[in-house]
Amino acid sequence: MQILHTVDELQRVARELYISFEDDNHEAPQVGLTPTMGALHLGHISLVEQMMEECGIGIVSLFVNPAQFGEGEDFDKYPRALEADAALCEQAGADIVFAPSADEMYPAGYETMLKAGSMAERFCGLSRPGHFDGVITVCCKLFNICQPDFAYFGEKDFQQLCIVERMLRDLHLDIQLVACPIVREEDGLALSSRNKYLGDAERAEAPKLHKALQAMDAAFRGGEHEVKVLRGIGAHELEPWTGNGFSLEYLEVADPYTLEVKAEAAPGDRALIAAHLGETRLIDNIELGSEE
Ligand code: AMP
């Protein structure tokens, strides 16, 4: 596996790998890309493993993208762990780790940004204005640099998944987005690089996000489809901690394609939650009435 830091190196090595794969296998390889911000955990690695099962060449990008962090957010303190990340990627079978600097991605004079549409104006977009513009801009740049056939994203960031999918269609990019299931701790907490920020008391409370979503799903399966009622059921699971240094940012049910907020839930809709535990902001979601 190679660790590369510049666009030129990435493109040269990817081309060489492509040609040697073609020569060895007598067929053109499928190229996969898993974009991440590093500080990798088993959630990220599940994406990389799936990519390596499905693609002949797999690239993992590690880039803490300044363009998707707002004023006062955790850009500076976001965990960075290149060596450990690279070791995990190698173990998972990746061919290339692409870890560019901010200057490499946004050199002096850079000024072009993509603008996400209405799907970015709700949920996380309300508290993080401009966040999804930064996300789709860096994704589009990574797609152009790496030229993947498949791009692997986690359902953990469900709104991001929908907005990136929309961008692919709107910009006629011939890349298939692969949505991968959320990997959780045993107590239900979705793995996240930000879980490292949680103090012991916060960590003990954090699984309540998933419990709230599960309660909503259980009620939905039991025949309750009115979203107002489902939200009440979810919020009830959180109650002992709301107002106690912890706060709920949103708890909604949305259409899984358009992300429109629903009043009546249908199978396949997504219940989505964001909450603050002290300084740490966590998100999670669940598919209502899924077969799993
Ligand atoms: P990040 O480094 O947080 O930008 O995440 C990179 C990718 O990993 C995104 O597509 C995330 O949705 C995905 N991801 C993060 N956490 C998880 C998880 N617990 N399970 C599955 N995918 C995840």
Short mmCIF file of C-alpha atoms and ligand atoms in Angstrom, two decimals:
data_model
loop_
_atom_site.label_atom_id
_atom_site.label_comp_id
_atom_site.label_asym_id
_atom_site.label_seq_id
_atom_site.Cartn_x
_atom_site.Cartn_y
_atom_site.Cartn_z
CA MET A 1 0.00 0.00 0.00
CA GLN A 2 1.24 3.50 -0.79
CA ILE A 3 0.69 6.68 1.21
CA LEU A 4 0.53 9.68 -1.10
CA HIS A 5 0.19 13.37 -0.36
CA THR A 6 -0.07 15.13 -3.71
CA VAL A 7 -2.56 15.01 -6.56
CA ASP A 8 0.21 14.35 -9.10
CA GLU A 9 1.57 11.37 -7.15
CA LEU A 10 -1.92 9.98 -6.64
CA GLN A 11 -2.75 10.15 -10.32
CA ARG A 12 0.59 8.67 -11.39
CA VAL A 13 0.41 5.74 -8.95
CA ALA A 14 -3.28 5.08 -9.64
CA ARG A 15 -2.55 4.97 -13.37
CA GLU A 16 0.36 2.53 -12.84
CA LEU A 17 -1.78 0.30 -10.62
CA TYR A 18 -4.57 0.41 -13.16
CA ILE A 19 -2.29 -0.71 -15.99
CA SER A 20 -0.64 -3.48 -13.97
CA PHE A 21 -4.04 -4.74 -12.78
CA GLU A 22 -5.25 -4.78 -16.40
CA ASP A 23 -2.11 -6.65 -17.53
CA ASP A 24 -2.36 -9.23 -14.73
CA ASN A 25 -6.10 -9.82 -14.88
CA HIS A 26 -6.84 -9.13 -18.55
CA GLU A 27 -9.65 -6.84 -17.55
CA ALA A 28 -10.05 -3.20 -16.53
CA PRO A 29 -10.30 -2.87 -12.74
CA GLN A 30 -13.13 -1.10 -10.95
CA VAL A 31 -11.73 1.75 -8.90
CA GLY A 32 -13.19 2.45 -5.46
CA LEU A 33 -12.79 5.51 -3.26
CA THR A 34 -13.65 5.82 0.43
CA PRO A 35 -13.46 9.48 1.48
CA THR A 36 -12.79 10.04 5.19
CA MET A 37 -11.44 12.64 7.57
CA GLY A 38 -9.15 10.08 9.19
CA ALA A 39 -9.06 9.11 12.89
CA LEU A 40 -10.32 5.83 11.53
CA HIS A 41 -12.44 3.37 13.49
CA LEU A 42 -14.20 0.14 12.59
CA GLY A 43 -17.06 2.08 10.97
CA HIS A 44 -14.66 3.55 8.42
CA ILE A 45 -12.88 0.23 8.03
CA SER A 46 -16.14 -1.55 7.22
CA LEU A 47 -16.41 0.79 4.20
CA VAL A 48 -12.82 0.06 3.17
CA GLU A 49 -13.37 -3.70 3.51
CA GLN A 50 -16.51 -3.57 1.41
CA MET A 51 -14.66 -1.48 -1.18
CA MET A 52 -11.84 -4.02 -1.37
CA GLU A 53 -14.34 -6.87 -1.82
CA GLU A 54 -15.99 -5.08 -4.71
CA CYS A 55 -13.17 -3.17 -6.45
CA GLY A 56 -9.86 -4.12 -8.05
CA ILE A 57 -8.22 -0.91 -6.83
CA GLY A 58 -9.17 0.82 -3.58
CA ILE A 59 -8.22 4.33 -2.49
CA VAL A 60 -8.89 5.75 0.98
CA SER A 61 -8.65 9.52 1.34
CA LEU A 62 -7.77 11.02 4.72
CA PHE A 63 -8.43 14.73 4.72
CA VAL A 64 -9.79 16.96 7.46
CA ASN A 65 -11.54 19.32 5.10
CA PRO A 66 -11.43 22.90 6.40
CA ALA A 67 -14.20 23.93 4.01
CA GLN A 68 -16.81 21.88 5.87
CA PHE A 69 -16.06 23.27 9.34
CA GLY A 70 -17.76 26.44 10.48
CA GLU A 71 -16.48 29.20 12.72
CA GLY A 72 -16.07 27.88 16.29
CA GLU A 73 -16.34 24.22 15.23
CA ASP A 74 -13.75 21.58 16.07
CA PHE A 75 -11.45 21.82 13.01
CA ASP A 76 -8.32 22.47 15.09
CA LYS A 77 -8.98 19.80 17.68
CA TYR A 78 -10.34 17.19 15.23
CA PRO A 79 -8.22 14.04 15.86
CA ARG A 80 -5.44 13.35 13.34
CA ALA A 81 -3.67 9.98 13.30
CA LEU A 82 -2.03 9.36 9.92
CA GLU A 83 0.21 6.46 10.97
CA ALA A 84 -2.47 4.51 12.78
CA ASP A 85 -4.95 5.23 9.97
CA ALA A 86 -2.54 4.02 7.32
CA ALA A 87 -1.91 0.79 9.27
CA LEU A 88 -5.66 0.12 9.48
CA CYS A 89 -6.10 0.80 5.76
CA GLU A 90 -3.25 -1.54 4.90
CA GLN A 91 -4.76 -4.27 7.09
CA ALA A 92 -8.08 -3.79 5.29
CA GLY A 93 -6.32 -4.31 1.96
CA ALA A 94 -6.43 -0.76 0.53
CA ASP A 95 -4.02 0.01 -2.31
CA ILE A 96 -3.57 3.73 -1.75
CA VAL A 97 -4.00 6.14 1.13
CA PHE A 98 -4.35 9.68 -0.18
CA ALA A 99 -3.60 12.20 2.57
CA PRO A 100 -3.23 15.64 0.99
CA SER A 101 -2.47 18.84 2.88
CA ALA A 102 -4.99 21.67 2.98
CA ASP A 103 -2.67 23.62 0.65
CA GLU A 104 -2.65 20.78 -1.84
CA MET A 105 -6.46 20.72 -1.96
CA TYR A 106 -7.00 24.48 -1.66
CA PRO A 107 -3.85 26.21 -2.98
CA ALA A 108 -3.42 29.96 -2.81
CA GLY A 109 -5.96 31.61 -5.07
CA TYR A 110 -8.51 28.80 -4.74
CA GLU A 111 -12.05 30.20 -4.79
CA THR A 112 -14.53 27.76 -6.35
CA MET A 113 -17.22 26.19 -4.16
CA LEU A 114 -20.22 24.03 -4.99
CA LYS A 115 -23.52 24.97 -3.42
CA ALA A 116 -25.79 22.27 -2.04
CA GLY A 117 -29.54 22.74 -2.54
CA SER A 118 -32.63 22.48 -0.39
CA MET A 119 -31.64 19.17 1.20
CA ALA A 120 -28.86 21.04 2.98
CA GLU A 121 -31.26 23.55 4.50
CA ARG A 122 -32.57 21.26 7.22
CA PHE A 123 -31.33 18.99 10.01
CA CYS A 124 -27.53 19.38 10.30
CA GLY A 125 -27.61 22.22 7.76
CA LEU A 126 -29.50 24.46 10.20
CA SER A 127 -26.79 24.43 12.85
CA ARG A 128 -23.90 24.06 10.38
CA PRO A 129 -24.51 26.59 7.59
CA GLY A 130 -22.21 26.00 4.62
CA HIS A 131 -21.16 22.57 5.94
CA PHE A 132 -22.64 20.60 3.06
CA ASP A 133 -21.25 23.06 0.49
CA GLY A 134 -17.82 22.18 1.89
CA VAL A 135 -18.64 18.46 1.83
CA ILE A 136 -19.80 18.29 -1.78
CA THR A 137 -16.97 20.57 -2.93
CA VAL A 138 -14.30 18.31 -1.44
CA CYS A 139 -16.10 15.15 -2.60
CA CYS A 140 -16.32 16.49 -6.15
CA LYS A 141 -12.62 17.38 -6.06
CA LEU A 142 -11.71 13.91 -4.71
CA PHE A 143 -13.89 12.27 -7.36
CA ASN A 144 -12.15 14.25 -10.10
CA ILE A 145 -8.71 13.47 -8.68
CA CYS A 146 -9.29 9.74 -8.08
CA GLN A 147 -11.74 8.98 -10.93
CA PRO A 148 -13.50 6.18 -9.02
CA ASP A 149 -16.25 3.95 -10.40
CA PHE A 150 -17.65 3.45 -6.89
CA ALA A 151 -17.61 5.75 -3.86
CA TYR A 152 -18.25 4.30 -0.39
CA PHE A 153 -20.19 6.32 2.18
CA GLY A 154 -21.67 5.38 5.55
CA GLU A 155 -25.36 5.65 6.38
CA LYS A 156 -24.16 7.14 9.67
CA ASP A 157 -24.11 10.52 7.90
CA PHE A 158 -27.41 9.98 6.16
CA GLN A 159 -28.04 13.58 5.12
CA GLN A 160 -24.54 13.74 3.64
CA LEU A 161 -25.21 10.55 1.68
CA CYS A 162 -28.38 12.01 0.14
CA ILE A 163 -26.72 15.32 -0.72
CA VAL A 164 -23.67 13.65 -2.31
CA GLU A 165 -25.98 11.37 -4.31
CA ARG A 166 -27.90 14.44 -5.51
CA MET A 167 -24.62 16.13 -6.49
CA LEU A 168 -23.53 13.06 -8.50
CA ARG A 169 -26.78 13.12 -10.45
CA ASP A 170 -26.91 16.90 -10.86
CA LEU A 171 -23.33 17.09 -12.14
CA HIS A 172 -23.64 13.98 -14.36
CA LEU A 173 -20.77 12.26 -12.57
CA ASP A 174 -20.65 8.62 -13.59
CA ILE A 175 -19.88 7.27 -10.12
CA GLN A 176 -21.97 4.82 -8.15
CA LEU A 177 -22.43 5.71 -4.54
CA VAL A 178 -22.41 2.67 -2.24
CA ALA A 179 -24.26 3.20 1.06
CA CYS A 180 -22.84 1.10 3.91
CA PRO A 181 -24.64 0.26 7.17
CA ILE A 182 -23.86 1.98 10.48
CA VAL A 183 -21.33 0.19 12.70
CA ARG A 184 -22.13 0.49 16.41
CA GLU A 185 -20.60 -0.19 19.80
CA GLU A 186 -22.19 -3.04 21.73
CA ASP A 187 -24.38 -0.59 23.63
CA GLY A 188 -25.71 0.87 20.37
CA LEU A 189 -23.64 4.05 20.16
CA ALA A 190 -22.73 4.65 16.50
CA LEU A 191 -18.94 4.69 16.07
CA SER A 192 -17.67 8.21 15.42
CA SER A 193 -14.30 9.94 15.54
CA ARG A 194 -16.00 12.48 17.82
CA ASN A 195 -16.81 9.83 20.47
CA LYS A 196 -13.22 10.42 21.67
CA TYR A 197 -14.35 13.81 22.99
CA LEU A 198 -16.91 12.28 25.37
CA GLY A 199 -16.21 12.33 29.10
CA ASP A 200 -17.19 9.24 31.12
CA ALA A 201 -20.61 10.58 32.13
CA GLU A 202 -21.34 11.69 28.57
CA ARG A 203 -20.20 8.36 27.15
CA ALA A 204 -22.58 6.58 29.52
CA GLU A 205 -25.51 8.70 28.24
CA ALA A 206 -24.58 8.61 24.53
CA PRO A 207 -26.31 5.28 23.67
CA LYS A 208 -29.62 7.03 24.40
CA LEU A 209 -29.55 8.51 20.90
CA HIS A 210 -29.82 5.03 19.44
CA LYS A 211 -32.32 3.95 22.13
CA ALA A 212 -34.57 6.85 21.12
CA LEU A 213 -34.42 5.80 17.47
CA GLN A 214 -35.06 2.18 18.37
CA ALA A 215 -38.09 3.16 20.44
CA MET A 216 -39.46 5.09 17.46
CA ASP A 217 -38.84 2.10 15.19
CA ALA A 218 -40.51 -0.28 17.64
CA ALA A 219 -43.57 1.99 17.84
CA PHE A 220 -43.64 2.29 14.06
CA ARG A 221 -43.56 -1.50 13.70
CA GLY A 222 -46.32 -1.65 16.29
CA GLY A 223 -48.53 0.39 13.93
CA GLU A 224 -47.93 3.97 15.09
CA HIS A 225 -47.26 6.07 11.98
CA GLU A 226 -48.00 9.58 13.19
CA VAL A 227 -44.63 11.33 13.34
CA LYS A 228 -45.66 13.69 16.14
CA VAL A 229 -46.34 10.67 18.34
CA LEU A 230 -43.17 8.85 17.21
CA ARG A 231 -41.07 11.91 18.04
CA GLY A 232 -42.65 12.07 21.48
CA ILE A 233 -41.77 8.41 22.04
CA GLY A 234 -38.16 9.04 20.98
CA ALA A 235 -37.83 12.20 23.06
CA HIS A 236 -39.14 10.32 26.10
CA GLU A 237 -36.11 7.98 25.93
CA LEU A 238 -33.81 11.00 26.21
CA GLU A 239 -35.69 12.79 28.92
CA PRO A 240 -33.53 12.27 32.02
CA TRP A 241 -30.67 14.09 30.33
CA THR A 242 -32.26 16.83 28.27
CA GLY A 243 -31.56 20.15 29.96
CA ASN A 244 -28.78 18.59 32.04
CA GLY A 245 -25.80 19.86 30.00
CA PHE A 246 -27.16 17.75 27.17
CA SER A 247 -29.57 18.98 24.57
CA LEU A 248 -31.52 17.67 21.64
CA GLU A 249 -30.91 19.50 18.37
CA TYR A 250 -33.39 17.65 16.17
CA LEU A 251 -35.38 14.44 16.09
CA GLU A 252 -37.26 14.03 12.82
CA VAL A 253 -38.62 11.50 10.35
CA ALA A 254 -37.72 12.13 6.72
CA ASP A 255 -38.21 10.66 3.27
CA PRO A 256 -35.01 8.66 2.52
CA TYR A 257 -34.54 10.17 -0.95
CA THR A 258 -35.74 13.77 -0.75
CA LEU A 259 -35.14 14.21 3.00
CA GLU A 260 -38.50 15.95 3.25
CA VAL A 261 -39.88 15.92 6.77
CA LYS A 262 -42.82 13.53 7.10
CA ALA A 263 -46.03 13.88 9.11
CA GLU A 264 -47.03 10.22 8.48
CA ALA A 265 -44.16 7.75 8.47
CA ALA A 266 -43.88 5.00 5.85
CA PRO A 267 -41.63 1.93 5.76
CA GLY A 268 -38.12 2.91 4.65
CA ASP A 269 -38.35 6.45 6.04
CA ARG A 270 -35.45 7.56 8.22
CA ALA A 271 -35.66 8.74 11.79
CA LEU A 272 -32.75 11.15 12.34
CA ILE A 273 -31.33 12.60 15.52
CA ALA A 274 -28.65 15.12 16.52
CA ALA A 275 -27.83 15.98 20.12
CA HIS A 276 -25.16 17.74 22.11
CA LEU A 277 -23.51 16.04 25.05
CA GLY A 278 -21.56 18.84 26.64
CA GLU A 279 -19.28 20.16 23.90
CA THR A 280 -19.74 17.14 21.67
CA ARG A 281 -22.32 16.95 18.91
CA LEU A 282 -23.48 13.45 17.93
CA ILE A 283 -25.76 12.28 15.12
CA ASP A 284 -27.48 8.99 14.38
CA ASN A 285 -30.35 7.61 12.32
CA ILE A 286 -32.37 4.46 11.71
CA GLU A 287 -34.48 3.09 8.90
CA LEU A 288 -38.07 2.63 10.05
CA GLY A 289 -39.48 -0.87 9.59
CA SER A 290 -36.33 -2.28 7.98
CA GLU A 291 -36.02 -6.02 7.48
CA GLU A 292 -32.80 -6.25 9.54
P1 AMP B 1 -15.81 10.91 8.44
O1 AMP B 1 -14.38 10.57 8.57
O2 AMP B 1 -16.51 11.14 9.72
O3 AMP B 1 -16.04 11.99 7.41
O4 AMP B 1 -16.51 9.62 7.84
C1 AMP B 1 -16.07 9.06 6.63
C2 AMP B 1 -17.08 8.05 6.16
O5 AMP B 1 -17.22 7.01 7.13
C3 AMP B 1 -18.47 8.67 5.96
O6 AMP B 1 -19.04 8.15 4.78
C4 AMP B 1 -19.21 8.22 7.18
O7 AMP B 1 -20.60 8.11 6.99
C5 AMP B 1 -18.59 6.84 7.42
N1 AMP B 1 -18.79 6.44 8.80
C6 AMP B 1 -18.44 7.15 9.92
N2 AMP B 1 -18.84 6.49 11.02
C7 AMP B 1 -19.44 5.34 10.60
C8 AMP B 1 -20.08 4.25 11.27
N3 AMP B 1 -20.18 4.19 12.59
N4 AMP B 1 -20.59 3.26 10.51
C9 AMP B 1 -20.51 3.31 9.15
N5 AMP B 1 -19.94 4.31 8.47
C10 AMP B 1 -19.41 5.32 9.18
#
